Short mmCIF file of C-alpha atoms and ligand atoms in Angstrom, two decimals:
data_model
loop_
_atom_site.label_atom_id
_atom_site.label_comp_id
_atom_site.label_asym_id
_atom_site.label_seq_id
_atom_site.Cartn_x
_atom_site.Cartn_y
_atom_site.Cartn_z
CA UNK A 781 -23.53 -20.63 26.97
CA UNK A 782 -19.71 -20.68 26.30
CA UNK A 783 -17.42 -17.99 27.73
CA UNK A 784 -16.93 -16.69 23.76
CA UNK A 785 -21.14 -16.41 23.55
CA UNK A 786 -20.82 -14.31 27.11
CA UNK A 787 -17.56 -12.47 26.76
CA UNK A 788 -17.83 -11.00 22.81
CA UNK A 789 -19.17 -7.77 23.33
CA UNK A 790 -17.15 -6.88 27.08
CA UNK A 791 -13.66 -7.90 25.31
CA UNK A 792 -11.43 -8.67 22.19
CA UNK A 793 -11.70 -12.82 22.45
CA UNK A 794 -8.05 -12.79 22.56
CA UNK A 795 -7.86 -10.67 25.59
CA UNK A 796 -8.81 -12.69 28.94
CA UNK A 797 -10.60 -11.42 31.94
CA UNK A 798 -7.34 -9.39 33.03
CA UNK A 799 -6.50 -7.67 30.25
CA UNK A 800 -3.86 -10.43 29.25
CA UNK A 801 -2.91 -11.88 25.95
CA UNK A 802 -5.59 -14.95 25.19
CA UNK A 803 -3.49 -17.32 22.27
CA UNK A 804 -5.45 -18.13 19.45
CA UNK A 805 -4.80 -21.70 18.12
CA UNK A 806 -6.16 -21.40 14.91
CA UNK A 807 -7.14 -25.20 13.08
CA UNK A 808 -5.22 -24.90 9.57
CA UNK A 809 -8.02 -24.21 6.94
CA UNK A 810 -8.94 -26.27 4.08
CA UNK A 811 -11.80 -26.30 1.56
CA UNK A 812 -12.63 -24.69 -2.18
CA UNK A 813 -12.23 -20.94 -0.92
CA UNK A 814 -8.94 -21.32 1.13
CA UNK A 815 -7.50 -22.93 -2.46
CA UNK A 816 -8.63 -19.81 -4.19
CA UNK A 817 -7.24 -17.46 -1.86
CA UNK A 818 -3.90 -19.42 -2.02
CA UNK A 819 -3.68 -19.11 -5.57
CA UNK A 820 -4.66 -15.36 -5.42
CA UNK A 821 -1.60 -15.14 -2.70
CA UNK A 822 1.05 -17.01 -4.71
CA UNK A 823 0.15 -14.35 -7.66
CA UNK A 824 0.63 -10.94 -5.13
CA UNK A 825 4.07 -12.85 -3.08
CA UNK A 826 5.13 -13.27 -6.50
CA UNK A 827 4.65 -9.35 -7.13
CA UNK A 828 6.02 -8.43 -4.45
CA UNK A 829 9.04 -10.20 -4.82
CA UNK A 830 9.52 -9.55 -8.40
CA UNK A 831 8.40 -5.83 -8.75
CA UNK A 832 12.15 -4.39 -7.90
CA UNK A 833 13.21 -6.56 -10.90
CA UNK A 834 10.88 -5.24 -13.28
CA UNK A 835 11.98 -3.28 -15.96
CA UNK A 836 10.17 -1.66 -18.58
CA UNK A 837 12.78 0.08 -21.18
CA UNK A 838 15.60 -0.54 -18.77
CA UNK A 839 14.02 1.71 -15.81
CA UNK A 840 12.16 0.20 -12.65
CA UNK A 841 8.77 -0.81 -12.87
CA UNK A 842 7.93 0.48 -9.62
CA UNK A 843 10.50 2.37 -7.27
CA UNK A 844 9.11 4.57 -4.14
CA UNK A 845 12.70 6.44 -4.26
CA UNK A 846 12.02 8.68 -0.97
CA UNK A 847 15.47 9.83 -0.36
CA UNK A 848 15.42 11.42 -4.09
CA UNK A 849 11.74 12.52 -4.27
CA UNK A 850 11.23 10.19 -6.46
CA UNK A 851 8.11 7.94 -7.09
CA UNK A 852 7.74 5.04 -10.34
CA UNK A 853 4.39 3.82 -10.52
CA UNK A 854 3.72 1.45 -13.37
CA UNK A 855 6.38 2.75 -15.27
CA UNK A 856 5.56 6.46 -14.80
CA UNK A 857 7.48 8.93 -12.76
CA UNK A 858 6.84 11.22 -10.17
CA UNK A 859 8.34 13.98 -8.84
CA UNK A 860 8.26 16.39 -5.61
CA UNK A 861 6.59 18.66 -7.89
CA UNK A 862 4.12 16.41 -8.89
CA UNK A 863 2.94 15.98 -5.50
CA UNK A 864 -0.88 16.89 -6.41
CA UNK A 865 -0.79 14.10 -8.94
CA UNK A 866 0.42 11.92 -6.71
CA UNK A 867 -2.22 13.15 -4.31
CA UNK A 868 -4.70 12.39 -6.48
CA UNK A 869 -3.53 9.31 -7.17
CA UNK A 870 -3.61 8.19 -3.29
CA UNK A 871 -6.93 9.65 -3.46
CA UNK A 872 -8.19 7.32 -5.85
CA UNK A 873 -6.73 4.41 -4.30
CA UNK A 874 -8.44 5.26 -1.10
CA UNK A 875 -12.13 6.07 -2.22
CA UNK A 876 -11.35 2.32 -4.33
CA UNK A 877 -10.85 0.89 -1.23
CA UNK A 878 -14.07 2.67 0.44
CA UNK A 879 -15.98 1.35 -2.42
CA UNK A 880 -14.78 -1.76 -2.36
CA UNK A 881 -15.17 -1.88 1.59
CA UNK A 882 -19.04 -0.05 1.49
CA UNK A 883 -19.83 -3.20 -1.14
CA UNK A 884 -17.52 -6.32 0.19
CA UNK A 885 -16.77 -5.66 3.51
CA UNK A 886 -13.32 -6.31 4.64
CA UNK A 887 -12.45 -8.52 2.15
CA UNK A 888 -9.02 -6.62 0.95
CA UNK A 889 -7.61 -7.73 4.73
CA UNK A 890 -8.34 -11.64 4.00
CA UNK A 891 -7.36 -11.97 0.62
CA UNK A 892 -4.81 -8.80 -0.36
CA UNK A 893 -3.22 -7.08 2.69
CA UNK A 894 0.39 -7.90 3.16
CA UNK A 895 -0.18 -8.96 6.72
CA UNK A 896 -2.71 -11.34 6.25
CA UNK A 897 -0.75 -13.23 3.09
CA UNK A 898 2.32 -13.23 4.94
CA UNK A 899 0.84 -14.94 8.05
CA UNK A 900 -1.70 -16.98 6.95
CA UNK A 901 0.27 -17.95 3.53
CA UNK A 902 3.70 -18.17 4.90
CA UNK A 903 4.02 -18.28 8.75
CA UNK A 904 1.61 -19.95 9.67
CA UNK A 905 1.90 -22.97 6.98
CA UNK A 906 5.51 -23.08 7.80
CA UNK A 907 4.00 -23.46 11.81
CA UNK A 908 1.68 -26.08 10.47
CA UNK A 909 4.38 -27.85 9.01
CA UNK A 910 6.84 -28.24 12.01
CA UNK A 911 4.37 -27.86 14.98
CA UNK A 912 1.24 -29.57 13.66
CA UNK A 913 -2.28 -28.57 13.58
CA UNK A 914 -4.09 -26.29 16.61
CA UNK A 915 -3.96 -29.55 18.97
CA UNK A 916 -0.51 -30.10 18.18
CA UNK A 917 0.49 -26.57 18.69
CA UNK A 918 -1.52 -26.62 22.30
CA UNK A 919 0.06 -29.51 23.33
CA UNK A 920 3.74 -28.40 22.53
CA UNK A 921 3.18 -25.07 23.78
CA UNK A 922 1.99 -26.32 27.08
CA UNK A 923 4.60 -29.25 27.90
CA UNK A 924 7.92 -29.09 29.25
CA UNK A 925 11.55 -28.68 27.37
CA UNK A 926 12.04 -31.76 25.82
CA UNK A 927 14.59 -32.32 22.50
CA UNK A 928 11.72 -32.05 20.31
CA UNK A 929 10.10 -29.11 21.70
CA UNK A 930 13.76 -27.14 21.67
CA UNK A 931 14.36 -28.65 17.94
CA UNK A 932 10.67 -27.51 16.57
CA UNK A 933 10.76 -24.25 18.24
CA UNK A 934 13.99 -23.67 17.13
CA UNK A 935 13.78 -24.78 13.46
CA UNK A 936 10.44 -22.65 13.20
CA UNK A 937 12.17 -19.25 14.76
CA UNK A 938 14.90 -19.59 12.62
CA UNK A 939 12.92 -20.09 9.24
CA UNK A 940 10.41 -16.96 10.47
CA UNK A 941 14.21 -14.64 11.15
CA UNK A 942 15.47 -15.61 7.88
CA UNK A 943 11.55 -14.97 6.28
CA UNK A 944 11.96 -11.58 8.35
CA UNK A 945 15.22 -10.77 7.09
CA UNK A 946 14.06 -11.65 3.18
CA UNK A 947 11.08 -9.05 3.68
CA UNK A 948 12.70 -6.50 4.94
CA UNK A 949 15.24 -6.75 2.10
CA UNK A 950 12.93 -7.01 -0.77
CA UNK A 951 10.92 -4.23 0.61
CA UNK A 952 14.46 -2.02 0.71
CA UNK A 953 14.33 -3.07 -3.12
CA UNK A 954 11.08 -1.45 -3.35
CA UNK A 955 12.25 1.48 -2.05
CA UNK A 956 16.18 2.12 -3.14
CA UNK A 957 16.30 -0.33 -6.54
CA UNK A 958 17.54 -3.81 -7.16
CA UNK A 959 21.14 -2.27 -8.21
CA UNK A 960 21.50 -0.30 -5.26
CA UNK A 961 20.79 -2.72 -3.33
CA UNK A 962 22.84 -5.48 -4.92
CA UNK A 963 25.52 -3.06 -4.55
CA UNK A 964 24.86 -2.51 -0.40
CA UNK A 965 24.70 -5.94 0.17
CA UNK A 966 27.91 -6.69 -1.72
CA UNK A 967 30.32 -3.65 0.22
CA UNK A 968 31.37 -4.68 3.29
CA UNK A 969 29.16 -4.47 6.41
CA UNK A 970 31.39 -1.83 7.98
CA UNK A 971 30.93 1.05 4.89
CA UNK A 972 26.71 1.08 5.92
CA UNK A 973 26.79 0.01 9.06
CA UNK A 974 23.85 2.65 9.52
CA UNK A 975 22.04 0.63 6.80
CA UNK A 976 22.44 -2.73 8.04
CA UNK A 977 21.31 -1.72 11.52
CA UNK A 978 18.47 -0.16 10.54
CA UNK A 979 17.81 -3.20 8.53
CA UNK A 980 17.97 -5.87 10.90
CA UNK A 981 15.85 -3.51 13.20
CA UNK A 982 12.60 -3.42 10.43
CA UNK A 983 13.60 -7.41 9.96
CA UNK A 984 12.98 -8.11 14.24
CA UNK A 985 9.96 -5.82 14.19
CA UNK A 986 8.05 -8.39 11.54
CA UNK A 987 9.53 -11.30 13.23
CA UNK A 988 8.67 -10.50 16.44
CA UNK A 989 4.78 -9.44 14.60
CA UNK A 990 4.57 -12.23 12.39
CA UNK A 991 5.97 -15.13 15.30
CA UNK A 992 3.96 -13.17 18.41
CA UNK A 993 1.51 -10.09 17.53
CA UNK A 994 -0.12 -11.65 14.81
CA UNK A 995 -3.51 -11.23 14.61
CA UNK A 996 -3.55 -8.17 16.70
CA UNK A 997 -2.40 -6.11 14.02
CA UNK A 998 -6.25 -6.68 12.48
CA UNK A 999 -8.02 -6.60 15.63
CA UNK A 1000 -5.97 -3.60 17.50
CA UNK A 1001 -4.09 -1.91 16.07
CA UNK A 1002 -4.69 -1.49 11.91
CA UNK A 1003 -7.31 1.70 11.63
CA UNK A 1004 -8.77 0.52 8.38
CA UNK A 1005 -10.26 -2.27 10.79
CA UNK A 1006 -12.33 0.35 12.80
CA UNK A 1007 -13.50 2.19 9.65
CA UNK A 1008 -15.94 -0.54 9.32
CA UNK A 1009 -18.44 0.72 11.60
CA UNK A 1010 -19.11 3.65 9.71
CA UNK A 1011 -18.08 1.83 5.97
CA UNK A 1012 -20.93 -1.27 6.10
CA UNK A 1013 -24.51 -1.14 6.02
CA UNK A 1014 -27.06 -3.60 5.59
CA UNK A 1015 -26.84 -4.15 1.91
CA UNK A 1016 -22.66 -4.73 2.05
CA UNK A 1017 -21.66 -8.31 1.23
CA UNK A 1018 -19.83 -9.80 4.18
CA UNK A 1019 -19.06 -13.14 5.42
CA UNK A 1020 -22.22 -13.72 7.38
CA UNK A 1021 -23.90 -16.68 9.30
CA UNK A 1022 -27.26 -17.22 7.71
CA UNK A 1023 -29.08 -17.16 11.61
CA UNK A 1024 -32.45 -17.42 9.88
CA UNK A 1025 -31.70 -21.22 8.38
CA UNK A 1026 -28.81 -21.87 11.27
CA UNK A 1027 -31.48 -20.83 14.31
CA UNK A 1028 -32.39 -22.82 16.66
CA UNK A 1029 -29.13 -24.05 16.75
CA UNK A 1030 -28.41 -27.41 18.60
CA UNK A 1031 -27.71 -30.68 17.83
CA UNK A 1032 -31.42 -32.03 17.99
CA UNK A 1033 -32.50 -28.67 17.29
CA UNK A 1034 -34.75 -27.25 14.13
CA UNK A 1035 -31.30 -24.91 13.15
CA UNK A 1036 -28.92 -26.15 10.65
CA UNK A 1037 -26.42 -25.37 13.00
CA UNK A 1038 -25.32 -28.34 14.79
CA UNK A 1039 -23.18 -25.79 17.17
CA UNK A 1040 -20.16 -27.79 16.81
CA UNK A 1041 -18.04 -24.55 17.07
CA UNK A 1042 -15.93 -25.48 13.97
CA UNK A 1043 -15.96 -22.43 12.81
CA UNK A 1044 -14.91 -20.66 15.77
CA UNK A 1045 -12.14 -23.12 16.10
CA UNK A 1046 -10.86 -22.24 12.46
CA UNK A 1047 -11.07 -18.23 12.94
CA UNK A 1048 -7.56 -16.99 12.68
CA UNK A 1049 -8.94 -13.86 15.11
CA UNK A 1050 -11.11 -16.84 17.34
CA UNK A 1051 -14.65 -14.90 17.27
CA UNK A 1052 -17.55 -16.65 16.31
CA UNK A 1053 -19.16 -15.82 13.46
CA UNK A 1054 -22.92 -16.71 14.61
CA UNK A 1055 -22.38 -13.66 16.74
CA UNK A 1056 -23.09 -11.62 13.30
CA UNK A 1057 -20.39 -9.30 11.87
CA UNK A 1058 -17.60 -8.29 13.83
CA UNK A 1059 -14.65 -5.72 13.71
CA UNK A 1060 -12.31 -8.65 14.39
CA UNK A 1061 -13.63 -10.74 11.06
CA UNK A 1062 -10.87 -10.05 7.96
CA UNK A 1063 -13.57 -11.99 5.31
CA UNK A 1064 -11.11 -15.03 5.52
CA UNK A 1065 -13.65 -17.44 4.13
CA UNK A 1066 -12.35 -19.94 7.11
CA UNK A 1067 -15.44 -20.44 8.33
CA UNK A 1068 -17.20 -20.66 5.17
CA UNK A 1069 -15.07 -23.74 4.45
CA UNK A 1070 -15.40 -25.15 7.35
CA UNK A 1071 -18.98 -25.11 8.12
CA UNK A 1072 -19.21 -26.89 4.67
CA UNK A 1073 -17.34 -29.03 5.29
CA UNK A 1074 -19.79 -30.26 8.49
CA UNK A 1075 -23.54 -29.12 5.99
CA UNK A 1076 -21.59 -32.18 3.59
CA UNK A 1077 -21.57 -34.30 6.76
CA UNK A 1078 -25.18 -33.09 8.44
CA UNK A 1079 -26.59 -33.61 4.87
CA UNK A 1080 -27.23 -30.29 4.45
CA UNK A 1081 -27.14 -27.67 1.92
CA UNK A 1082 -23.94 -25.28 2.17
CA UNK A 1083 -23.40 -22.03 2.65
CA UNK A 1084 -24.96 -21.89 6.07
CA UNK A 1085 -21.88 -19.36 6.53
CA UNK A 1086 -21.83 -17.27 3.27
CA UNK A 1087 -21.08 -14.39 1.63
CA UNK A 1088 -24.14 -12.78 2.04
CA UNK A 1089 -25.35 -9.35 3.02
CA UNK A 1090 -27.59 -8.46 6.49
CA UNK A 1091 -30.82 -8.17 3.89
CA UNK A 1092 -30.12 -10.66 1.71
CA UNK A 1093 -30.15 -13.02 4.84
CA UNK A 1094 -33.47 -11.66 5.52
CA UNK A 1095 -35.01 -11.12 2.63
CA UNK A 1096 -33.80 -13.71 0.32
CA UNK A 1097 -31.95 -11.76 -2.36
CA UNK A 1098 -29.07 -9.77 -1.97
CA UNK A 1099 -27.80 -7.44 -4.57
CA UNK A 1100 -24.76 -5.31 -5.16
CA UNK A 1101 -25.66 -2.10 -6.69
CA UNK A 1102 -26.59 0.39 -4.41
CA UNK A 1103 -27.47 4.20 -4.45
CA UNK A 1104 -24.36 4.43 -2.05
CA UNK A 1105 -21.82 2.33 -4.18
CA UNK A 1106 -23.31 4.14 -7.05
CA UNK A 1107 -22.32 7.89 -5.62
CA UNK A 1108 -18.75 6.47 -4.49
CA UNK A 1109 -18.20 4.98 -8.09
CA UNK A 1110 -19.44 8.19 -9.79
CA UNK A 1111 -17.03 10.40 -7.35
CA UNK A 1112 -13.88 7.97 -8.17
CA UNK A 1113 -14.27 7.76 -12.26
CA UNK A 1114 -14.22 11.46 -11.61
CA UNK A 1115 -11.14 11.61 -9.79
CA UNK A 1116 -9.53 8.98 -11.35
CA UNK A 1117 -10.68 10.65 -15.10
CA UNK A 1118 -8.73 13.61 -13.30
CA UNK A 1119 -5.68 12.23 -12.75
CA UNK A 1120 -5.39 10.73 -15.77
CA UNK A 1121 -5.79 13.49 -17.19
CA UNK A 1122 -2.94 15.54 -15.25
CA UNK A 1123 -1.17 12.73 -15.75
CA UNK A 1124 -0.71 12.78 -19.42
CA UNK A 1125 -1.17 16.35 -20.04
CA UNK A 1126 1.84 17.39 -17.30
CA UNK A 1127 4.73 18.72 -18.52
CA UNK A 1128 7.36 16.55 -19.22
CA UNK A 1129 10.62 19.02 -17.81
CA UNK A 1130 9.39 20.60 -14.45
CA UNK A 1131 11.80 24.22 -15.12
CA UNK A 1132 11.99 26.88 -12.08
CA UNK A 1133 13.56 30.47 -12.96
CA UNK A 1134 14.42 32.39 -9.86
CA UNK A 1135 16.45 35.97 -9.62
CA UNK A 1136 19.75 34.92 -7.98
CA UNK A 1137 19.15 36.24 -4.22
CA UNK A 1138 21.00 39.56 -3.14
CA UNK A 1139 21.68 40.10 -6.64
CA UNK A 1140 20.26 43.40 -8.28
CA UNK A 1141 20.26 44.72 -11.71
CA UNK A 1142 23.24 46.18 -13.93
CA UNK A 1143 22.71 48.80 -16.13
CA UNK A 1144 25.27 47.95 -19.42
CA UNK A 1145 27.12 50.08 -21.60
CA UNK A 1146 25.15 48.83 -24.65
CA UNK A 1147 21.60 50.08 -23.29
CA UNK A 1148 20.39 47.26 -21.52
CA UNK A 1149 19.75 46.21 -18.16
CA UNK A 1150 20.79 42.79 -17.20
CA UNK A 1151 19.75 40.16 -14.46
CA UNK A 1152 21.18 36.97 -13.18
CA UNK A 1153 18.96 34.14 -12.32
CA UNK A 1154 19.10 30.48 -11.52
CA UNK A 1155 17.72 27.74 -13.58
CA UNK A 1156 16.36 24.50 -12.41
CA UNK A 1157 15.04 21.85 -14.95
CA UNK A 1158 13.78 18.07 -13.98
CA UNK A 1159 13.44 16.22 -16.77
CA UNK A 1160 10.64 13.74 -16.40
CA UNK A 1161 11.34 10.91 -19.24
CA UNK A 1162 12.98 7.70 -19.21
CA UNK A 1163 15.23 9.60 -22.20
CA UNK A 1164 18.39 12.14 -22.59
CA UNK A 1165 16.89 15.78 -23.42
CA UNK A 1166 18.74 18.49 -25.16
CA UNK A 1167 17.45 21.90 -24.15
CA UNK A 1168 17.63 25.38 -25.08
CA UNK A 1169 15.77 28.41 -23.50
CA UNK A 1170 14.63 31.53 -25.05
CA UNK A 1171 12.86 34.90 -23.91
CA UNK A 1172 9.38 34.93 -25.56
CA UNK A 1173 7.84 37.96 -24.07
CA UNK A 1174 10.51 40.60 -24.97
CA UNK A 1175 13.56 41.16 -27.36
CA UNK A 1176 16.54 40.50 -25.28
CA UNK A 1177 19.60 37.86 -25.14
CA UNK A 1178 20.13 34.88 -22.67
CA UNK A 1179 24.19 34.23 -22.28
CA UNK A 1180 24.04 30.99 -20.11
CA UNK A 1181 26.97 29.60 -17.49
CA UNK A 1182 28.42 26.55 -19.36
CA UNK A 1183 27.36 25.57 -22.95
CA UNK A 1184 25.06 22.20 -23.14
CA UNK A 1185 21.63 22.12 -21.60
CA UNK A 1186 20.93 18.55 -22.07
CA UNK A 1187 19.04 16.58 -19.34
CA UNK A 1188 20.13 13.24 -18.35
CA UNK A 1189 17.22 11.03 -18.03
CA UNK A 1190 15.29 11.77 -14.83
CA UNK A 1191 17.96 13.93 -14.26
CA UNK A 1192 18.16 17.60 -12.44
CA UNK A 1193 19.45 20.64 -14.32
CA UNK A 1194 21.16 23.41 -12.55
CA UNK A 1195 23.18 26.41 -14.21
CA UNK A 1196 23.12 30.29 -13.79
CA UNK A 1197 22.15 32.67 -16.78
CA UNK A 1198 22.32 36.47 -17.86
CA UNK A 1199 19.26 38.11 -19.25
CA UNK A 1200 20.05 41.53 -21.28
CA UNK A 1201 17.21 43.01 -22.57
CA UNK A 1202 17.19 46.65 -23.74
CA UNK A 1203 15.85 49.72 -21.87
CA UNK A 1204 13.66 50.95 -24.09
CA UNK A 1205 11.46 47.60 -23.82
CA UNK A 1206 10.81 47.83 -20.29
CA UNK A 1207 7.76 49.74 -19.00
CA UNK A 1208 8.97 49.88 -15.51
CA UNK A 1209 11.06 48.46 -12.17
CA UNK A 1210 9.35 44.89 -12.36
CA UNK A 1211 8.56 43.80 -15.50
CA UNK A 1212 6.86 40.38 -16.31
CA UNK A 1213 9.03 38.37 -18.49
CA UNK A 1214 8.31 35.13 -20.05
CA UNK A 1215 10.47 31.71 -21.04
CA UNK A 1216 10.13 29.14 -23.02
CA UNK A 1217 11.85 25.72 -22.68
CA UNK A 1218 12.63 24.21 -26.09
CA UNK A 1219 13.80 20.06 -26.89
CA UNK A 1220 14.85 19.39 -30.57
CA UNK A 1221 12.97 23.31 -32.18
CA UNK A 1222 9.59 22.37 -30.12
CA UNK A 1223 8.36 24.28 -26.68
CA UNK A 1224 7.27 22.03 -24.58
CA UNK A 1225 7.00 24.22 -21.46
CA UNK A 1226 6.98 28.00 -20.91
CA UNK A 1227 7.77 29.79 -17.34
CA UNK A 1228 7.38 33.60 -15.92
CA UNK A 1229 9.55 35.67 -13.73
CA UNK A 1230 10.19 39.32 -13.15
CA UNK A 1231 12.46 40.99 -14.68
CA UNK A 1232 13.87 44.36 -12.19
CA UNK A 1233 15.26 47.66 -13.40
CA UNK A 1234 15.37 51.08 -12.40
CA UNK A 1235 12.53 52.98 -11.65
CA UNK A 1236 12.81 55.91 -14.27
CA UNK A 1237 12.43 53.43 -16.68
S1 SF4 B 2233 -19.50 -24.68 11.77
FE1 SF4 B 2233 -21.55 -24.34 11.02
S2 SF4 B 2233 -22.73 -25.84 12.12
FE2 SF4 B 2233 -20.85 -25.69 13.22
S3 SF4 B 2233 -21.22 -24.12 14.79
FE3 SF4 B 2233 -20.39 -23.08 13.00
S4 SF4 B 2233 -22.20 -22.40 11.91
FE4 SF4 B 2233 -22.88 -24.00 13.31
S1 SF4 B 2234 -15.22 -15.09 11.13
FE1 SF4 B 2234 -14.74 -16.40 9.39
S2 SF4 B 2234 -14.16 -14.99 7.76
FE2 SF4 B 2234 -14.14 -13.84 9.67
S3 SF4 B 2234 -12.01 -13.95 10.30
FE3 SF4 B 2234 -13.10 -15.63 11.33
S4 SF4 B 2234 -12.84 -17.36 9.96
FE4 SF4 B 2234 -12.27 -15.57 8.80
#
């Protein structure tokens, strides 16, 4: 038996006997499924690089604005007040990915999860390029300092610190806008030298995980990797070794498993697949391609290593509807109906009315009683908003601090206002009154507050 057959279950594979990091030289992948998840990467790098310059009707696409409270998704905006939309937004997104996981296994971490595309898409082909395939690699890594060794290592760190450095500044983008950021970047160093600090700080933390930690991020550290214990069952579809064809494996044996370890020596994460499904596997398709590649040469049918599910192995068909997938899918068009429907139906000016602290009432010579509150409006749209407010609930008269209420877009209203309202309309010290917010004649949001006056009244 190999050490990997003996070791699996006592230790990560790229842990050795001590505790110590094991190196995984990983043989570059090739074959049908490998194409298709290249492809699929090119399409999300080229999201993720483009999103900050997306604009739909001049305003960013997507912009997670934490500084302002302010989220974009797909155009729409967010607020801190719409922090239960959001909410149920992430919630969605997270009971998609436990569907998705419960039916497909870890498939998001192989084909859509940032720190798989960028190492197996971009670092590592750029490795493959200057050092050479796994032998290669082994080889340099193991001889002495020669010219060639310096040059390849050096060429190769310097591309990954300048791939580091282009991350870390597009994902800024994502965060503070293209034209924010094209205006850092063009002020001198010395006006954010906060900024830039904390910016080549994020760039060494994903060069020093993308040219060292690698695939330990999967197999240590990332949670969503442990959640598979409870997520699979038998009937999810995961990259599986077919042990009922493959068994007795051997060269001269009955299997159609030759045991020529090709697919262990492909695995990004080095575990053997044969070993049946593992915490370290990210649904790569490696293997798959791989192990083809040798059925083609055995003259043997592929798809020894498959996607497949536990009972489809056994039991010859494998299907992916389940009474489990069924309940998670029923739960998220609920929640997802839900948020929609917040969504849309949400006001589009969040408005908060609040008594001006330490302030009291007056009593006026006209007989009324007047308070002074505070007025905050957000305006939620992409456009300009004129505004006007008016007392609904009583007879009374608003004198506001300043003349125009009109709302920049996405902008934040803030003014101070009188309310009069006469003495013979209040029924006693705290009285309910109600606003409405009006744009262009039409209410589009109405807001309570108390009203205080003396007692006797
Ligand atoms: S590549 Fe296929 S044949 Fe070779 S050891 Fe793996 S499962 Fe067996
Ligand atoms: S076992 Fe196969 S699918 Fe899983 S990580 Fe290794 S190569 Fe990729």
């Amino acid at each position: 038996m190999s050490e990997q057959e003996l070791t699996f279950r006592d230790r990560p594979i790229n842990m050795n006997e001590k505790g110590g990091r094991k190196w995984i030289y990983a043989k570059k992948p090739s074959g049908l499924w490998f194409t298709r998840r290249t492809v699929f990467s090119w399409f999300l790098l080229l999201f993720f690089v483009s999103v900050p310059f997306i604009r739909v009707n001049g305003h960013p696409f997507i912009l997670l604005d934490i500084s302002s409270r302010k989220f974009i998704i797909f155009g729409a905006i967010f607020w801190a007040q719409d922090t239960f939309i959001l909410a149920l937004l992430m919630l969605s997104f997270v009971l998609f990915i436990i569907l998705f996981t419960v039916t497909f296994g870890r498939i998001f971490c192989g084909w859509a999860c940032p720190q798989t595309i960028f190492l197996e898409m971009v670092f590592r082909k750029i490795e493959y390029l200057i050092e050479g395939d796994y032998r290669k690699r082994y080889k340099l890594d193991n001889s002495p300092w020669t010219t060639e060794k310096i040059f390849k290592k050096t060429l190769k760190h310097s591309i990954f610190i300048l791939i580091a450095i282009a991350m870390t500044n597009t994902f800024l983008m994502w965060f503070i806008g293209s034209e924010k950021w094209l205006k850092l970047v063009s002020e001198p160093i010395s006006q954010n030298l906060a900024g830039f600090s904390i910016m080549l700080f994020i760039s060494a933390i994903f060069y020093w995980i993308y040219s060292y930690f690698r695939e330990q991020i999967c197999t240590m550290v990332c949670p969503y990797g442990r959640m598979q214990g409870v997520l699979l069952d038998s009937k999810s579809i995961v990259v599986s070794y077919d042990y009922k064809r493959g068994e007795p494996r051997g060269a001269h044996s009955k299997g159609d498993c030759i045991d020529c370890h090709q697919c262990i020596t492909v695995c990004p994460t080095g575990i053997d697949i044969r070993n049946g499904t593992q915490l370290e596997c990210v649904n790569c398709t490696a293997c798959i391609d791989q192990c083809n590649k040798i059925m083609l040469i055995t003259n043997k049918p592929p798809g020894l290593i498959r996607f497949d599910s536990e009972e489809g192995i056994k039991n010859g068909h494998k299907t992916i509807w389940n009474a489990r997938n069924r309940a998670y899918s029923f739960v998220l068009l609920i929640l997802f109906s839900f948020f929609v429907y917040t969504l849309v139906s949400r006001p589009v000016v969040e408005t908060s009315i609040l008594r001006t602290p330490g302030l009291l009432y007056q009593e006026n010579e006209n007989n009324t009683i007047s308070n002074v509150y505070n007025i905050k409006i957000v305006n939620k749209t992409h456009d300009e908003l004129p505004l006007e407010i008016k007392l609904l609930s009583h007879k009374g008269e608003i004198k506001m601090a300043g003349k125009s209420m009109a709302v920049k877009d996405q902008g934040l209203y803030e003014s101070t206002f009188i309310l009069f309202i006469p003495k013979d309309e209040l029924k006693g010290d705290n009285t309910k009154v109600e606003f409405g917010i009006f744009s262009n004649d039409k209410i589009i949001e109405t807001v309570k507050t108390t009203f205080v006056g003396p007692t006797s009244n």
